[in-house]
mmCIF file with all atom_site columns, C-alpha atoms in Angstrom:
data_model
loop_
_atom_site.group_PDB
_atom_site.id
_atom_site.type_symbol
_atom_site.label_atom_id
_atom_site.label_alt_id
_atom_site.label_comp_id
_atom_site.label_asym_id
_atom_site.label_entity_id
_atom_site.label_seq_id
_atom_site.pdbx_PDB_ins_code
_atom_site.Cartn_x
_atom_site.Cartn_y
_atom_site.Cartn_z
_atom_site.occupancy
_atom_site.B_iso_or_equiv
_atom_site.pdbx_formal_charge
_atom_site.auth_seq_id
_atom_site.auth_comp_id
_atom_site.auth_asym_id
_atom_site.auth_atom_id
_atom_site.pdbx_PDB_model_num
ATOM 1   C CA . MET E 1 1   ? 3.844   34.277 57.458 1.00 0.00 ? 1   MET E CA 1
ATOM 2   C CA . LYS E 1 2   ? 0.603   33.635 59.412 1.00 0.00 ? 2   LYS E CA 1
ATOM 3   C CA . ALA E 1 3   ? -0.575  37.168 58.875 1.00 0.00 ? 3   ALA E CA 1
ATOM 4   C CA . ILE E 1 4   ? -0.244  36.677 55.051 1.00 0.00 ? 4   ILE E CA 1
ATOM 5   C CA . GLN E 1 5   ? -2.153  33.453 54.986 1.00 0.00 ? 5   GLN E CA 1
ATOM 6   C CA . ASN E 1 6   ? -4.963  34.942 57.066 1.00 0.00 ? 6   ASN E CA 1
ATOM 7   C CA . LYS E 1 7   ? -4.862  37.960 54.519 1.00 0.00 ? 7   LYS E CA 1
ATOM 8   C CA . LEU E 1 8   ? -5.288  35.554 51.777 1.00 0.00 ? 8   LEU E CA 1
ATOM 9   C CA . THR E 1 9   ? -7.856  33.203 53.159 1.00 0.00 ? 9   THR E CA 1
ATOM 10  C CA . PHE E 1 10  ? -10.110 36.420 53.320 1.00 0.00 ? 10  PHE E CA 1
ATOM 11  C CA . GLN E 1 11  ? -9.800  37.446 49.830 1.00 0.00 ? 11  GLN E CA 1
ATOM 12  C CA . PRO E 1 12  ? -9.534  34.543 47.463 1.00 0.00 ? 12  PRO E CA 1
ATOM 13  C CA . LYS E 1 13  ? -12.435 35.530 45.045 1.00 0.00 ? 13  LYS E CA 1
ATOM 14  C CA . VAL E 1 14  ? -10.759 38.815 44.399 1.00 0.00 ? 14  VAL E CA 1
ATOM 15  C CA . ILE E 1 15  ? -7.176  36.881 43.784 1.00 0.00 ? 15  ILE E CA 1
ATOM 16  C CA . CYS E 1 16  ? -8.836  34.297 41.625 1.00 0.00 ? 16  CYS E CA 1
ATOM 17  C CA . SER E 1 17  ? -10.726 36.917 39.791 1.00 0.00 ? 17  SER E CA 1
ATOM 18  C CA . PHE E 1 18  ? -7.823  39.144 38.893 1.00 0.00 ? 18  PHE E CA 1
ATOM 19  C CA . ILE E 1 19  ? -5.655  35.643 38.102 1.00 0.00 ? 19  ILE E CA 1
ATOM 20  C CA . SER E 1 20  ? -8.422  34.691 35.725 1.00 0.00 ? 20  SER E CA 1
ATOM 21  C CA . ALA E 1 21  ? -8.728  37.976 34.157 1.00 0.00 ? 21  ALA E CA 1
ATOM 22  C CA . LEU E 1 22  ? -5.027  38.068 33.470 1.00 0.00 ? 22  LEU E CA 1
ATOM 23  C CA . ILE E 1 23  ? -5.044  34.749 31.935 1.00 0.00 ? 23  ILE E CA 1
ATOM 24  C CA . LEU E 1 24  ? -7.979  35.533 29.619 1.00 0.00 ? 24  LEU E CA 1
ATOM 25  C CA . ILE E 1 25  ? -6.224  38.644 28.375 1.00 0.00 ? 25  ILE E CA 1
ATOM 26  C CA . ALA E 1 26  ? -2.871  36.767 27.854 1.00 0.00 ? 26  ALA E CA 1
ATOM 27  C CA . LEU E 1 27  ? -4.311  34.075 25.991 1.00 0.00 ? 27  LEU E CA 1
ATOM 28  C CA . ILE E 1 28  ? -6.476  36.129 23.515 1.00 0.00 ? 28  ILE E CA 1
ATOM 29  C CA . PRO E 1 29  ? -4.961  39.638 23.433 1.00 0.00 ? 29  PRO E CA 1
ATOM 30  C CA . ASP E 1 30  ? -8.086  41.224 21.836 1.00 0.00 ? 30  ASP E CA 1
ATOM 31  C CA . THR E 1 31  ? -10.471 39.375 24.156 1.00 0.00 ? 31  THR E CA 1
ATOM 32  C CA . TYR E 1 32  ? -10.649 41.908 26.995 1.00 0.00 ? 32  TYR E CA 1
ATOM 33  C CA . ALA E 1 33  ? -11.757 44.506 24.465 1.00 0.00 ? 33  ALA E CA 1
ATOM 34  C CA . GLN E 1 34  ? -14.546 42.323 23.155 1.00 0.00 ? 34  GLN E CA 1
ATOM 35  C CA . TRP E 1 35  ? -15.611 41.332 26.598 1.00 0.00 ? 35  TRP E CA 1
ATOM 36  C CA . MET E 1 36  ? -16.165 45.011 27.508 1.00 0.00 ? 36  MET E CA 1
ATOM 37  C CA . ASP E 1 37  ? -18.383 45.582 24.423 1.00 0.00 ? 37  ASP E CA 1
ATOM 38  C CA . ARG E 1 38  ? -20.542 42.162 24.377 1.00 0.00 ? 38  ARG E CA 1
ATOM 39  C CA . SER E 1 39  ? -23.512 42.939 26.575 1.00 0.00 ? 39  SER E CA 1
ATOM 40  C CA . PRO E 1 40  ? -26.787 42.738 24.846 1.00 0.00 ? 40  PRO E CA 1
ATOM 41  C CA . HIS E 1 41  ? -28.382 45.198 27.164 1.00 0.00 ? 41  HIS E CA 1
ATOM 42  C CA . ALA E 1 42  ? -27.907 48.788 25.718 1.00 0.00 ? 42  ALA E CA 1
ATOM 43  C CA . TYR E 1 43  ? -27.649 50.607 28.744 1.00 0.00 ? 43  TYR E CA 1
ATOM 44  C CA . HIS E 1 44  ? -24.558 48.571 29.808 1.00 0.00 ? 44  HIS E CA 1
ATOM 45  C CA . SER E 1 45  ? -21.272 49.587 28.655 1.00 0.00 ? 45  SER E CA 1
ATOM 46  C CA . SER E 1 46  ? -19.095 46.821 30.019 1.00 0.00 ? 46  SER E CA 1
ATOM 47  C CA . SER E 1 47  ? -19.388 43.134 31.331 1.00 0.00 ? 47  SER E CA 1
ATOM 48  C CA . PHE E 1 48  ? -17.378 42.220 34.588 1.00 0.00 ? 48  PHE E CA 1
ATOM 49  C CA . LEU E 1 49  ? -15.558 39.011 34.696 1.00 0.00 ? 49  LEU E CA 1
ATOM 50  C CA . HIS E 1 50  ? -16.655 36.836 37.723 1.00 0.00 ? 50  HIS E CA 1
ATOM 51  C CA . HIS E 1 51  ? -15.275 33.591 37.369 1.00 0.00 ? 51  HIS E CA 1
ATOM 52  C CA . ALA E 1 52  ? -13.218 31.165 34.865 1.00 0.00 ? 52  ALA E CA 1
ATOM 53  C CA . ALA E 1 53  ? -12.861 27.423 34.880 1.00 0.00 ? 53  ALA E CA 1
ATOM 54  C CA . PHE E 1 54  ? -10.665 25.520 32.893 1.00 0.00 ? 54  PHE E CA 1
ATOM 55  C CA . TYR E 1 55  ? -11.560 21.963 31.207 1.00 0.00 ? 55  TYR E CA 1
ATOM 56  C CA . SER E 1 56  ? -8.050  21.524 29.622 1.00 0.00 ? 56  SER E CA 1
ATOM 57  C CA . ASP E 1 57  ? -4.854  23.701 28.800 1.00 0.00 ? 57  ASP E CA 1
ATOM 58  C CA . ASP E 1 58  ? -6.762  24.630 25.474 1.00 0.00 ? 58  ASP E CA 1
ATOM 59  C CA . VAL E 1 59  ? -10.400 24.652 26.568 1.00 0.00 ? 59  VAL E CA 1
ATOM 60  C CA . PHE E 1 60  ? -11.968 27.275 29.284 1.00 0.00 ? 60  PHE E CA 1
ATOM 61  C CA . THR E 1 61  ? -15.169 29.229 30.089 1.00 0.00 ? 61  THR E CA 1
ATOM 62  C CA . ALA E 1 62  ? -15.368 32.442 31.524 1.00 0.00 ? 62  ALA E CA 1
ATOM 63  C CA . VAL E 1 63  ? -18.675 34.149 33.032 1.00 0.00 ? 63  VAL E CA 1
ATOM 64  C CA . GLY E 1 64  ? -19.696 37.746 34.218 1.00 0.00 ? 64  GLY E CA 1
ATOM 65  C CA . SER E 1 65  ? -22.204 40.245 34.337 1.00 0.00 ? 65  SER E CA 1
ATOM 66  C CA . HIS E 1 66  ? -25.233 40.883 32.057 1.00 0.00 ? 66  HIS E CA 1
ATOM 67  C CA . SER E 1 67  ? -25.437 37.044 31.299 1.00 0.00 ? 67  SER E CA 1
ATOM 68  C CA . THR E 1 68  ? -22.259 37.106 29.448 1.00 0.00 ? 68  THR E CA 1
ATOM 69  C CA . VAL E 1 69  ? -20.146 33.773 28.765 1.00 0.00 ? 69  VAL E CA 1
ATOM 70  C CA . LEU E 1 70  ? -16.757 33.418 26.855 1.00 0.00 ? 70  LEU E CA 1
ATOM 71  C CA . TRP E 1 71  ? -15.642 29.945 25.438 1.00 0.00 ? 71  TRP E CA 1
ATOM 72  C CA . VAL E 1 72  ? -12.190 29.777 24.528 1.00 0.00 ? 72  VAL E CA 1
ATOM 73  C CA . PHE E 1 73  ? -11.283 26.461 22.648 1.00 0.00 ? 73  PHE E CA 1
ATOM 74  C CA . ARG E 1 74  ? -9.417  25.016 19.544 1.00 0.00 ? 74  ARG E CA 1
ATOM 75  C CA . ASP E 1 75  ? -11.051 24.506 16.408 1.00 0.00 ? 75  ASP E CA 1
ATOM 76  C CA . MET E 1 76  ? -10.361 21.531 14.029 1.00 0.00 ? 76  MET E CA 1
ATOM 77  C CA . ASP E 1 77  ? -7.357  23.151 12.693 1.00 0.00 ? 77  ASP E CA 1
ATOM 78  C CA . GLY E 1 78  ? -5.927  23.650 16.117 1.00 0.00 ? 78  GLY E CA 1
ATOM 79  C CA . LEU E 1 79  ? -6.481  27.648 15.808 1.00 0.00 ? 79  LEU E CA 1
ATOM 80  C CA . GLN E 1 80  ? -7.469  29.184 19.115 1.00 0.00 ? 80  GLN E CA 1
ATOM 81  C CA . GLN E 1 81  ? -11.244 30.696 19.127 1.00 0.00 ? 81  GLN E CA 1
ATOM 82  C CA . ALA E 1 82  ? -13.241 32.716 20.912 1.00 0.00 ? 82  ALA E CA 1
ATOM 83  C CA . ALA E 1 83  ? -16.985 32.581 21.193 1.00 0.00 ? 83  ALA E CA 1
ATOM 84  C CA . PHE E 1 84  ? -19.468 34.862 23.109 1.00 0.00 ? 84  PHE E CA 1
ATOM 85  C CA . ASN E 1 85  ? -23.032 34.042 24.074 1.00 0.00 ? 85  ASN E CA 1
ATOM 86  C CA . ASN E 1 86  ? -25.475 34.908 26.565 1.00 0.00 ? 86  ASN E CA 1
ATOM 87  C CA . VAL E 1 87  ? -27.425 32.513 28.844 1.00 0.00 ? 87  VAL E CA 1
ATOM 88  C CA . SER E 1 88  ? -30.658 34.539 28.699 1.00 0.00 ? 88  SER E CA 1
ATOM 89  C CA . ASP E 1 89  ? -32.216 37.793 27.559 1.00 0.00 ? 89  ASP E CA 1
ATOM 90  C CA . VAL E 1 90  ? -32.831 38.628 31.084 1.00 0.00 ? 90  VAL E CA 1
ATOM 91  C CA . ASN E 1 91  ? -29.825 40.359 32.653 1.00 0.00 ? 91  ASN E CA 1
ATOM 92  C CA . TYR E 1 92  ? -28.151 37.658 35.084 1.00 0.00 ? 92  TYR E CA 1
ATOM 93  C CA . SER E 1 93  ? -24.973 38.208 36.744 1.00 0.00 ? 93  SER E CA 1
ATOM 94  C CA . LEU E 1 94  ? -23.287 34.735 36.388 1.00 0.00 ? 94  LEU E CA 1
ATOM 95  C CA . THR E 1 95  ? -20.942 34.064 39.454 1.00 0.00 ? 95  THR E CA 1
ATOM 96  C CA . GLY E 1 96  ? -19.538 30.627 38.839 1.00 0.00 ? 96  GLY E CA 1
ATOM 97  C CA . VAL E 1 97  ? -18.792 27.882 36.161 1.00 0.00 ? 97  VAL E CA 1
ATOM 98  C CA . HIS E 1 98  ? -17.819 24.179 36.175 1.00 0.00 ? 98  HIS E CA 1
ATOM 99  C CA . MET E 1 99  ? -16.963 22.586 32.828 1.00 0.00 ? 99  MET E CA 1
ATOM 100 C CA . VAL E 1 100 ? -18.143 19.132 32.473 1.00 0.00 ? 100 VAL E CA 1
ATOM 101 C CA . SER E 1 101 ? -16.622 18.594 29.109 1.00 0.00 ? 101 SER E CA 1
ATOM 102 C CA . GLU E 1 102 ? -15.230 20.812 25.953 1.00 0.00 ? 102 GLU E CA 1
ATOM 103 C CA . THR E 1 103 ? -18.695 21.766 25.089 1.00 0.00 ? 103 THR E CA 1
ATOM 104 C CA . GLU E 1 104 ? -21.014 21.322 28.530 1.00 0.00 ? 104 GLU E CA 1
ATOM 105 C CA . ALA E 1 105 ? -20.900 23.369 31.386 1.00 0.00 ? 105 ALA E CA 1
ATOM 106 C CA . LEU E 1 106 ? -23.009 24.345 34.422 1.00 0.00 ? 106 LEU E CA 1
ATOM 107 C CA . ILE E 1 107 ? -22.971 28.003 35.479 1.00 0.00 ? 107 ILE E CA 1
ATOM 108 C CA . VAL E 1 108 ? -24.826 29.635 38.570 1.00 0.00 ? 108 VAL E CA 1
ATOM 109 C CA . SER E 1 109 ? -25.964 33.265 38.916 1.00 0.00 ? 109 SER E CA 1
ATOM 110 C CA . HIS E 1 110 ? -26.670 35.821 41.727 1.00 0.00 ? 110 HIS E CA 1
ATOM 111 C CA . GLN E 1 111 ? -30.313 35.319 41.057 1.00 0.00 ? 111 GLN E CA 1
ATOM 112 C CA . GLY E 1 112 ? -30.385 31.958 42.331 1.00 0.00 ? 112 GLY E CA 1
ATOM 113 C CA . VAL E 1 113 ? -30.599 30.211 38.807 1.00 0.00 ? 113 VAL E CA 1
ATOM 114 C CA . LEU E 1 114 ? -28.416 27.317 37.533 1.00 0.00 ? 114 LEU E CA 1
ATOM 115 C CA . PHE E 1 115 ? -27.717 27.151 33.769 1.00 0.00 ? 115 PHE E CA 1
ATOM 116 C CA . HIS E 1 116 ? -26.675 23.972 31.773 1.00 0.00 ? 116 HIS E CA 1
ATOM 117 C CA . THR E 1 117 ? -25.600 23.560 28.416 1.00 0.00 ? 117 THR E CA 1
ATOM 118 C CA . VAL E 1 118 ? -24.322 20.667 26.223 1.00 0.00 ? 118 VAL E CA 1
ATOM 119 C CA . ASN E 1 119 ? -23.372 22.619 23.208 1.00 0.00 ? 119 ASN E CA 1
ATOM 120 C CA . ARG E 1 120 ? -20.777 25.286 23.994 1.00 0.00 ? 120 ARG E CA 1
ATOM 121 C CA . GLY E 1 121 ? -23.586 27.676 24.853 1.00 0.00 ? 121 GLY E CA 1
ATOM 122 C CA . MET E 1 122 ? -25.730 27.390 21.723 1.00 0.00 ? 122 MET E CA 1
ATOM 123 C CA . ASP E 1 123 ? -28.785 26.295 23.732 1.00 0.00 ? 123 ASP E CA 1
ATOM 124 C CA . TRP E 1 124 ? -29.464 26.597 27.744 1.00 0.00 ? 124 TRP E CA 1
ATOM 125 C CA . GLU E 1 125 ? -31.258 24.999 30.080 1.00 0.00 ? 125 GLU E CA 1
ATOM 126 C CA . GLN E 1 126 ? -32.432 27.086 33.102 1.00 0.00 ? 126 GLN E CA 1
ATOM 127 C CA . PHE E 1 127 ? -33.530 25.722 36.680 1.00 0.00 ? 127 PHE E CA 1
ATOM 128 C CA . GLU E 1 128 ? -34.490 27.978 39.754 1.00 0.00 ? 128 GLU E CA 1
ATOM 129 C CA . LEU E 1 129 ? -32.666 26.319 42.587 1.00 0.00 ? 129 LEU E CA 1
ATOM 130 C CA . SER E 1 130 ? -32.937 29.210 45.156 1.00 0.00 ? 130 SER E CA 1
ATOM 131 C CA . GLY E 1 131 ? -34.208 32.678 46.312 1.00 0.00 ? 131 GLY E CA 1
ATOM 132 C CA . SER E 1 132 ? -30.554 33.226 47.641 1.00 0.00 ? 132 SER E CA 1
ATOM 133 C CA . PRO E 1 133 ? -27.772 34.397 45.389 1.00 0.00 ? 133 PRO E CA 1
ATOM 134 C CA . LEU E 1 134 ? -25.615 31.267 44.207 1.00 0.00 ? 134 LEU E CA 1
ATOM 135 C CA . ARG E 1 135 ? -21.693 32.476 44.484 1.00 0.00 ? 135 ARG E CA 1
ATOM 136 C CA . GLY E 1 136 ? -20.045 29.173 43.004 1.00 0.00 ? 136 GLY E CA 1
ATOM 137 C CA . ILE E 1 137 ? -20.156 25.593 41.926 1.00 0.00 ? 137 ILE E CA 1
ATOM 138 C CA . TYR E 1 138 ? -17.649 22.834 42.563 1.00 0.00 ? 138 TYR E CA 1
ATOM 139 C CA . PHE E 1 139 ? -17.631 19.157 41.465 1.00 0.00 ? 139 PHE E CA 1
ATOM 140 C CA . PHE E 1 140 ? -15.362 16.398 43.117 1.00 0.00 ? 140 PHE E CA 1
ATOM 141 C CA . ASP E 1 141 ? -15.863 13.893 40.206 1.00 0.00 ? 141 ASP E CA 1
ATOM 142 C CA . GLU E 1 142 ? -18.479 13.806 37.332 1.00 0.00 ? 142 GLU E CA 1
ATOM 143 C CA . GLN E 1 143 ? -21.523 12.613 39.766 1.00 0.00 ? 143 GLN E CA 1
ATOM 144 C CA . ASN E 1 144 ? -20.748 14.497 43.210 1.00 0.00 ? 144 ASN E CA 1
ATOM 145 C CA . GLY E 1 145 ? -20.692 18.281 43.460 1.00 0.00 ? 145 GLY E CA 1
ATOM 146 C CA . PHE E 1 146 ? -22.214 21.179 45.373 1.00 0.00 ? 146 PHE E CA 1
ATOM 147 C CA . ILE E 1 147 ? -23.300 24.892 45.025 1.00 0.00 ? 147 ILE E CA 1
ATOM 148 C CA . TYR E 1 148 ? -22.649 27.531 47.616 1.00 0.00 ? 148 TYR E CA 1
ATOM 149 C CA . GLY E 1 149 ? -24.261 30.969 48.110 1.00 0.00 ? 149 GLY E CA 1
ATOM 150 C CA . ASP E 1 150 ? -25.415 33.529 50.426 1.00 0.00 ? 150 ASP E CA 1
ATOM 151 C CA . ASN E 1 151 ? -27.140 32.746 53.749 1.00 0.00 ? 151 ASN E CA 1
ATOM 152 C CA . GLY E 1 152 ? -24.975 29.658 54.283 1.00 0.00 ? 152 GLY E CA 1
ATOM 153 C CA . LEU E 1 153 ? -26.772 27.843 51.415 1.00 0.00 ? 153 LEU E CA 1
ATOM 154 C CA . LEU E 1 154 ? -25.274 24.540 50.264 1.00 0.00 ? 154 LEU E CA 1
ATOM 155 C CA . LEU E 1 155 ? -26.616 22.464 47.820 1.00 0.00 ? 155 LEU E CA 1
ATOM 156 C CA . CYS E 1 156 ? -25.397 18.918 46.769 1.00 0.00 ? 156 CYS E CA 1
ATOM 157 C CA . THR E 1 157 ? -26.039 16.579 43.856 1.00 0.00 ? 157 THR E CA 1
ATOM 158 C CA . ASN E 1 158 ? -24.739 12.962 43.601 1.00 0.00 ? 158 ASN E CA 1
ATOM 159 C CA . ASN E 1 159 ? -26.272 12.496 40.000 1.00 0.00 ? 159 ASN E CA 1
ATOM 160 C CA . GLY E 1 160 ? -24.192 15.083 38.037 1.00 0.00 ? 160 GLY E CA 1
ATOM 161 C CA . GLY E 1 161 ? -26.560 17.811 38.949 1.00 0.00 ? 161 GLY E CA 1
ATOM 162 C CA . SER E 1 162 ? -30.173 16.254 37.739 1.00 0.00 ? 162 SER E CA 1
ATOM 163 C CA . ASP E 1 163 ? -31.078 16.722 41.198 1.00 0.00 ? 163 ASP E CA 1
ATOM 164 C CA . TRP E 1 164 ? -30.096 19.153 44.042 1.00 0.00 ? 164 TRP E CA 1
ATOM 165 C CA . VAL E 1 165 ? -30.557 18.679 47.975 1.00 0.00 ? 165 VAL E CA 1
ATOM 166 C CA . GLU E 1 166 ? -30.056 21.698 50.470 1.00 0.00 ? 166 GLU E CA 1
ATOM 167 C CA . ILE E 1 167 ? -27.710 20.719 53.124 1.00 0.00 ? 167 ILE E CA 1
ATOM 168 C CA . GLN E 1 168 ? -28.107 22.641 56.533 1.00 0.00 ? 168 GLN E CA 1
ATOM 169 C CA . SER E 1 169 ? -24.669 24.527 56.934 1.00 0.00 ? 169 SER E CA 1
ATOM 170 C CA . ASP E 1 170 ? -25.436 25.871 60.421 1.00 0.00 ? 170 ASP E CA 1
ATOM 171 C CA . THR E 1 171 ? -24.267 29.363 59.177 1.00 0.00 ? 171 THR E CA 1
ATOM 172 C CA . GLY E 1 172 ? -26.114 32.377 57.973 1.00 0.00 ? 172 GLY E CA 1
ATOM 173 C CA . HIS E 1 173 ? -23.131 33.853 56.398 1.00 0.00 ? 173 HIS E CA 1
ATOM 174 C CA . ARG E 1 174 ? -22.188 34.129 52.695 1.00 0.00 ? 174 ARG E CA 1
ATOM 175 C CA . TRP E 1 175 ? -19.969 31.468 50.952 1.00 0.00 ? 175 TRP E CA 1
ATOM 176 C CA . ASN E 1 176 ? -17.558 33.299 48.603 1.00 0.00 ? 176 ASN E CA 1
ATOM 177 C CA . SER E 1 177 ? -15.372 30.379 47.573 1.00 0.00 ? 177 SER E CA 1
ATOM 178 C CA . ALA E 1 178 ? -14.626 26.742 47.976 1.00 0.00 ? 178 ALA E CA 1
ATOM 179 C CA . SER E 1 179 ? -11.522 24.607 47.762 1.00 0.00 ? 179 SER E CA 1
ATOM 180 C CA . VAL E 1 180 ? -11.254 20.843 48.347 1.00 0.00 ? 180 VAL E CA 1
#
């Protein structure tokens, strides 16, 4: 039993990405094919799913390579819908997402950028937070959260993400995932 637990603790990102991809495919059968073809960059033939976050049973967001974001939600008639968009014309690798509401999300990128939308990705605010890759974002509640990344990077907020403060983590290693 201990060996299995150790093996899982070293690979949670792989397991979560796999589970997220399965959920994505199961909820909307044609989504995976669309995800593969949605890159705005002509030299890329596919986008890879890196992370997904649920706001409710009916609403979730998935992020991936090539600045690609997928929103899955129910419309006013109760029908499940999927909407693709991009955070930027620049080719960002999106690595983590936190859903604040059905229409608001915070997304981090491998390039050290935080993206924020309040209208399901129609418009994006962009904030340069770090020269190091950001790997994920987690909130305890509406106000308190953190971002983790490479070189032991930890950023903390206590005002819903308006301001971020770096916390000394005493490690130079990459943080791949977080759980509280």
